[in-house]
Amino acid sequence: MLRTTKASQVRILLLVIVSSINELVALTPGEVTVRFTNTVNGQDVETVAPVGTNLLNLGDEAGVRLPRACRNGLCNSCICDVVDQATGTRTTIKACSTKIMPHSDGSPIIVDVYRMQKKQDQVLAKSMSRFDDGWETSFVPDYKRGQTSSTSGETYTQQGVPPWEQYSGARATQTKAISEQDSNFDPSNPIFDDPLAAPWDRIW
């Protein structure tokens, strides 16, 4: 009877050890499970991401597009809550400036995004929402719209060229054209007005 008891204890101990090992193996090093709750469609979305991943970007990849209007933490549009499963406490964070870090016990990170249900429409309708991913290459000032590139022959609205590169190329082309028409043209002289310059850069 004593032998059976000892054997049972040993067996239980082995099961506990094996179970713990399996749990450790199941967790891929450097990855964290994140669960978004209270999304717009009412379904929870669970995904896995490397430690240090930006929460706002992770939401986009998982199909949970959190409201945003600046992406630098000023507008507070992407505010959400991280919920502690053990205590139920909530920590309010800004998704755009939050990097994913694992819990000490390896449990999933619960992100409650209930605010997006009422913010989704009104935030995306704001004018600042145009400054989204890739706006640096898509934005073209009004005074340069319709200008033709000297390199590709396309208008700037058709190109994926940053504004500062667009302006320098257009300015060089226009300066050359003016100098060919007017022998007295001196681009180094501030008296000559640059037709492609912004109004605040011109000398009146």
Coordinates of C-alpha atoms in Angstrom, one line a residue:
M1 CA 0.0 0.0 0.0
L2 CA 2.9 2.3 0.8
R3 CA 4.6 1.5 -2.5
T4 CA 1.4 2.4 -4.4
T5 CA 1.1 5.7 -2.6
K6 CA 4.7 6.6 -3.4
A7 CA 4.2 5.5 -7.0
S8 CA 1.2 7.7 -7.3
Q9 CA 3.0 10.7 -5.8
V10 CA 5.9 10.2 -8.2
R11 CA 3.4 9.9 -11.1
I12 CA 1.6 13.1 -10.1
L13 CA 4.9 14.9 -9.8
L14 CA 6.0 13.8 -13.2
L15 CA 2.7 14.9 -14.7
V16 CA 3.1 18.3 -13.2
I17 CA 6.7 18.6 -14.5
V18 CA 5.7 17.5 -18.0
S19 CA 2.7 19.9 -18.0
S20 CA 4.9 22.8 -17.0
I21 CA 7.4 21.9 -19.7
N22 CA 4.7 21.7 -22.4
E23 CA 3.4 25.2 -21.4
L24 CA 6.9 26.6 -21.7
V25 CA 7.4 25.0 -25.1
A26 CA 4.1 26.3 -26.3
L27 CA 5.2 29.9 -25.7
T28 CA 7.4 31.0 -28.5
P29 CA 10.3 33.1 -27.2
G30 CA 9.8 36.7 -28.0
E31 CA 6.1 36.5 -28.9
V32 CA 3.1 37.7 -27.0
T33 CA -0.6 36.9 -27.4
V34 CA -2.8 40.0 -27.7
R35 CA -6.6 39.9 -27.5
F36 CA -8.7 42.9 -28.7
T37 CA -12.2 43.0 -27.0
N38 CA -15.3 45.1 -27.7
T39 CA -14.4 45.7 -31.3
V40 CA -16.8 47.4 -33.8
N41 CA -18.3 44.1 -35.0
G42 CA -18.6 42.8 -31.4
Q43 CA -16.1 40.0 -31.9
D44 CA -12.9 39.5 -30.0
V45 CA -9.8 39.4 -32.1
E46 CA -6.7 37.4 -30.9
T47 CA -3.3 37.6 -32.5
V48 CA 0.3 36.9 -31.8
A49 CA 3.1 39.5 -32.2
P50 CA 6.8 39.9 -31.3
V51 CA 7.6 41.7 -28.1
G52 CA 8.0 45.5 -28.8
T53 CA 5.4 45.7 -31.6
N54 CA 3.5 48.9 -31.8
L55 CA 0.0 48.3 -30.6
L56 CA -1.6 50.6 -33.2
N57 CA 0.2 48.8 -36.0
L58 CA -0.7 45.4 -34.6
G59 CA -4.4 46.4 -34.5
D60 CA -4.2 47.3 -38.2
E61 CA -2.6 44.0 -39.1
A62 CA -5.2 42.1 -37.1
G63 CA -8.1 44.0 -38.7
V64 CA -8.8 46.2 -35.7
R65 CA -8.3 49.7 -37.1
L66 CA -8.3 51.9 -34.0
P67 CA -9.3 55.6 -34.5
R68 CA -6.3 57.9 -35.0
A69 CA -5.7 61.5 -36.0
C70 CA -2.1 62.2 -35.4
R71 CA -0.1 59.0 -34.6
N72 CA 2.1 60.8 -32.1
G73 CA 0.0 60.7 -28.9
L74 CA -1.5 64.2 -29.0
C75 CA -5.0 63.6 -30.2
N76 CA -5.9 60.8 -27.7
S77 CA -8.1 59.2 -30.4
C78 CA -6.5 55.8 -30.0
I79 CA -6.9 55.5 -26.2
C80 CA -7.8 52.0 -25.0
D81 CA -7.6 49.9 -21.8
V82 CA -5.3 47.1 -20.9
V83 CA -7.2 44.8 -18.6
D84 CA -5.5 42.7 -15.9
Q85 CA -7.3 39.3 -15.9
A86 CA -6.3 38.4 -12.4
T87 CA -7.5 41.6 -10.7
G88 CA -9.8 43.2 -13.3
T89 CA -8.0 46.5 -13.0
R90 CA -7.7 48.7 -16.1
T91 CA -4.8 50.8 -17.4
T92 CA -5.6 53.5 -19.9
I93 CA -3.0 53.7 -22.7
K94 CA -2.4 55.3 -26.1
A95 CA -2.1 52.6 -28.7
C96 CA 0.1 54.7 -31.0
S97 CA 2.8 55.1 -28.4
T98 CA 2.6 51.7 -26.7
K99 CA 4.8 48.8 -27.3
I100 CA 3.7 45.3 -26.5
M101 CA 5.4 43.7 -23.4
P102 CA 4.6 40.2 -22.0
H103 CA 3.0 39.6 -18.6
S104 CA 5.2 37.9 -16.1
D105 CA 2.9 34.8 -16.1
G106 CA 2.7 34.6 -19.9
S107 CA -1.0 35.2 -20.0
P108 CA -2.6 37.0 -23.0
I109 CA -2.7 40.8 -23.0
I110 CA -6.3 42.0 -23.0
V111 CA -6.9 45.3 -24.9
D112 CA -10.4 46.7 -24.5
V113 CA -11.2 49.0 -27.4
Y114 CA -14.8 49.8 -26.6
R115 CA -14.2 53.5 -27.3
M116 CA -13.7 52.9 -31.0
Q117 CA -17.4 51.9 -31.3
K118 CA -18.4 55.6 -30.9
K119 CA -15.2 57.2 -32.2
Q120 CA -14.7 55.3 -35.4
D121 CA -17.0 57.5 -37.6
Q122 CA -16.4 60.9 -36.0
V123 CA -12.6 60.6 -35.9
L124 CA -12.1 59.4 -39.4
A125 CA -14.2 62.3 -40.6
K126 CA -11.8 64.9 -39.2
S127 CA -9.4 66.7 -41.4
M128 CA -6.3 65.4 -39.6
S129 CA -7.1 61.8 -40.6
R130 CA -5.6 62.6 -44.0
F131 CA -2.2 62.5 -42.4
D132 CA -2.2 58.7 -42.3
D133 CA 0.4 56.1 -43.5
G134 CA 2.3 57.4 -46.5
W135 CA 1.0 61.0 -46.4
E136 CA 4.6 62.2 -46.9
T137 CA 4.6 60.9 -50.5
S138 CA 1.0 61.6 -51.4
F139 CA 0.7 65.2 -50.1
V140 CA 1.2 67.9 -52.8
P141 CA 0.8 71.6 -52.1
D142 CA -1.9 73.4 -54.1
Y143 CA 0.6 75.7 -55.8
K144 CA 2.4 72.7 -57.2
R145 CA -0.5 70.7 -58.5
G146 CA -0.4 70.0 -62.2
Q147 CA 3.3 70.7 -62.5
T148 CA 5.2 68.2 -64.6
S149 CA 8.3 66.4 -63.4
S150 CA 11.5 66.9 -65.3
T151 CA 12.6 63.3 -64.7
S152 CA 9.5 61.1 -65.3
G153 CA 7.2 63.5 -67.2
E154 CA 4.4 62.8 -64.8
T155 CA 2.6 65.3 -62.7
Y156 CA 3.5 65.3 -59.0
T157 CA 0.1 64.0 -58.0
Q158 CA 0.9 60.8 -60.0
Q159 CA 4.3 60.3 -58.4
G160 CA 5.3 58.8 -55.0
V161 CA 8.0 61.4 -54.5
P162 CA 8.3 63.4 -51.2
P163 CA 7.3 67.1 -51.4
W164 CA 10.8 68.3 -50.7
E165 CA 12.2 66.3 -53.7
Q166 CA 9.3 67.4 -55.9
Y167 CA 9.9 71.1 -55.1
S168 CA 13.7 71.0 -55.7
G169 CA 13.2 69.3 -59.1
A170 CA 10.4 71.6 -60.3
R171 CA 12.3 74.7 -59.1
A172 CA 15.4 73.7 -61.0
T173 CA 13.4 73.1 -64.2
Q174 CA 11.6 76.4 -63.9
T175 CA 14.8 78.3 -63.1
K176 CA 16.5 76.9 -66.2
A177 CA 13.5 77.9 -68.4
I178 CA 13.5 81.4 -67.1
S179 CA 17.2 81.8 -67.5
E180 CA 17.0 80.7 -71.2
Q181 CA 14.3 83.3 -71.9
D182 CA 15.9 86.2 -70.0
S183 CA 19.6 86.7 -70.3
N184 CA 19.6 89.1 -67.4
F185 CA 18.1 86.5 -65.0
D186 CA 20.2 85.8 -62.0
P187 CA 18.9 83.0 -59.7
S188 CA 21.2 84.1 -56.9
N189 CA 19.6 87.6 -56.8
P190 CA 16.6 87.6 -54.3
I191 CA 14.9 90.3 -56.4
F192 CA 13.9 87.6 -59.0
D193 CA 10.8 85.9 -57.9
D194 CA 10.5 82.1 -58.0
P195 CA 7.1 81.3 -59.5
L196 CA 7.1 77.9 -57.8
A197 CA 7.9 79.2 -54.3
A198 CA 5.3 79.3 -51.6
P199 CA 3.9 82.8 -51.0
W200 CA 5.7 83.1 -47.7
D201 CA 9.0 82.3 -49.4
R202 CA 8.6 85.0 -52.0
I203 CA 10.1 88.5 -51.8
W204 CA 7.5 91.1 -52.6

